Amino acid sequence: MSVLMPNGHDDGNLVNAQAKAAAVEAAGFTPSILRIVQPAAADAPAVERYMVRIGLWTLKQRAKADELVKELKEYDIKAKADYLGDDGTETTGPWNMSVLMVDPKVFKGSFKTSVGKNVAARETVSSMSKLTGAIAGVNGGFFNIHTAKTLQGDPMGVSVVGGRLLSEAVPGRTGLVITGGRKAWITELKTTVTATSSDRTRTPVHGVNRAAGADELVLYTGEFGAKTLADGGIEAVMDAQGKVVNVRQAGGVVARGHSVLHGTGVMALWLQEHALEGWTMRVDSKVIDLRTQKAVPLTPDTYVMGGGVGLVRNGRVRVTALADGHASINMMLRRHPRTMVGITQSGGLILATVDGRNPGVTVGASMVEAAQLMRWLGAKQAINFDGGGSSALVVGHKAVNRPSDGAERTVGDGLFITP
């Protein structure tokens, strides 16, 4: 069992670990301090951390560990029963993996991404698969669980579906780009969105299809699928030609074929001055490939999906954990269910899931193990998408892996193979 540190994590610095061990000992239990090392990433050094552990039980004795967790609460010590197979140290498994490979020489279909029926709501991968008429697919990137419940389908990163930018990029993070239906590559991306009024005044747009922060201008497209938040801001409603047809208080429907610019604070004042009813507002969106510094063409057969971490680059393991926001013990070293996508030398696509959180059946994978697996499968480039309970690979609109929640989780977006 692992004792939780002051920050709520199960690892910390040596000082905190020693203090927790002393508290455990004072309560009459015997602790041990375990030194662990977070593996080095391509953009982050290895990090030394410490855990405090108590006891050791077999899987059949799990109830004893759970009972001790309850007992420790009486001494204000928070702990959790931990499966050692999740630690990320060397293991022989077991693993349950699902892999689908597309041979570009014989495949005549296409690749595309989907956010489901709309951006705001979450859906299962199998539901999105039916909607797109897909042969197979996997879940996409992370989604925002820390926003209003009605908006939690919003991808936490770039999303382009059919050439339309539906979510802005986190600058510099890794994503999957598809053009022409079948040409795919993995790269670091950024997006820019600019609004230009009839009076030729221009301003950056800070976000797309998400809740606005203070003094922000956010674009809502017709794919949003929910009411905007009534946060005291101002909104300019535009038709398909960019004509401002209504200026209203925030908190309204975004109709199909229309878009809305939503401003808070100083950006609400900007809209009141530069988005008058009857005026036009041109909104220009760009997706930039940071490796080439060239814009990705936003044509109807362009699809882009943000991931979690770059895994393989030019045939070598290259985990970009820091740039992609996942340089931690939990994400780098601990084993979890994983979803990965790779591209082969010949342009083929590899979809893979590793099930986890099922002690004795399948242990999941660390980030480094995920990268090694994709390289072994023949990926020249590879990316890690959302994992944990989100990991799902569907074929024929049914999951062929075993999601760790016991059933498919609703997610923000997915990648699909269509006939």
XYZ file of C-alpha atoms in Angstrom, residues 122-128 137-145 152-156 305-308 326 331 336-341 352-357 384-394 398-416:
69
model
C -18.927 13.530 -25.026
C -19.637 10.267 -26.853
C -18.298 6.747 -26.914
C -15.890 5.766 -29.659
C -18.396 3.168 -30.914
C -21.071 5.863 -31.204
C -18.733 8.095 -33.216
C -11.256 3.598 -34.751
C -9.678 4.622 -31.461
C -10.297 7.303 -28.880
C -8.543 10.628 -29.368
C -6.834 13.141 -27.125
C -7.649 14.461 -23.684
C -10.866 16.399 -23.035
C -11.706 19.068 -20.478
C -13.251 17.558 -17.342
C -16.771 18.607 -21.265
C -16.485 17.186 -24.775
C -14.147 20.072 -25.650
C -10.793 18.597 -26.752
C -7.790 19.761 -24.720
C -6.211 15.720 -33.631
C -4.167 16.707 -30.607
C -2.595 13.925 -28.599
C -0.958 13.524 -25.247
C 2.968 14.985 -18.970
C 2.342 9.641 -16.618
C -1.902 2.667 -17.293
C -4.161 1.620 -20.154
C -2.776 3.342 -23.264
C -3.939 4.313 -26.743
C -1.266 4.926 -29.380
C -1.214 5.731 -33.070
C -2.912 0.125 -30.704
C -4.315 -0.147 -27.210
C -2.796 -1.722 -24.114
C -5.350 -2.596 -21.454
C -4.462 -2.099 -17.798
C -5.683 -1.665 -14.218
C 0.167 8.720 -27.306
C -3.513 9.658 -27.006
C -5.771 9.691 -23.935
C -5.507 6.526 -21.875
C -6.889 5.106 -18.659
C -10.623 4.464 -18.861
C -10.739 6.340 -22.171
C -8.706 3.744 -24.090
C -10.885 2.026 -26.665
C -10.264 0.384 -30.028
C -13.443 -0.398 -31.939
C -17.753 -2.514 -31.033
C -14.818 -2.281 -28.631
C -12.356 -5.123 -29.149
C -10.247 -4.226 -26.125
C -11.456 -4.215 -22.516
C -11.832 -0.630 -21.229
C -10.738 -0.385 -17.604
C -14.004 1.296 -16.523
C -15.817 -1.928 -17.418
C -17.517 -0.254 -20.377
C -16.621 2.391 -22.937
C -16.137 5.856 -21.492
C -17.591 8.855 -23.297
C -14.746 10.930 -24.755
C -14.171 14.122 -26.719
C -12.976 12.886 -30.103
C -11.688 9.894 -32.021
C -9.698 8.758 -35.043
C -11.445 6.568 -37.604
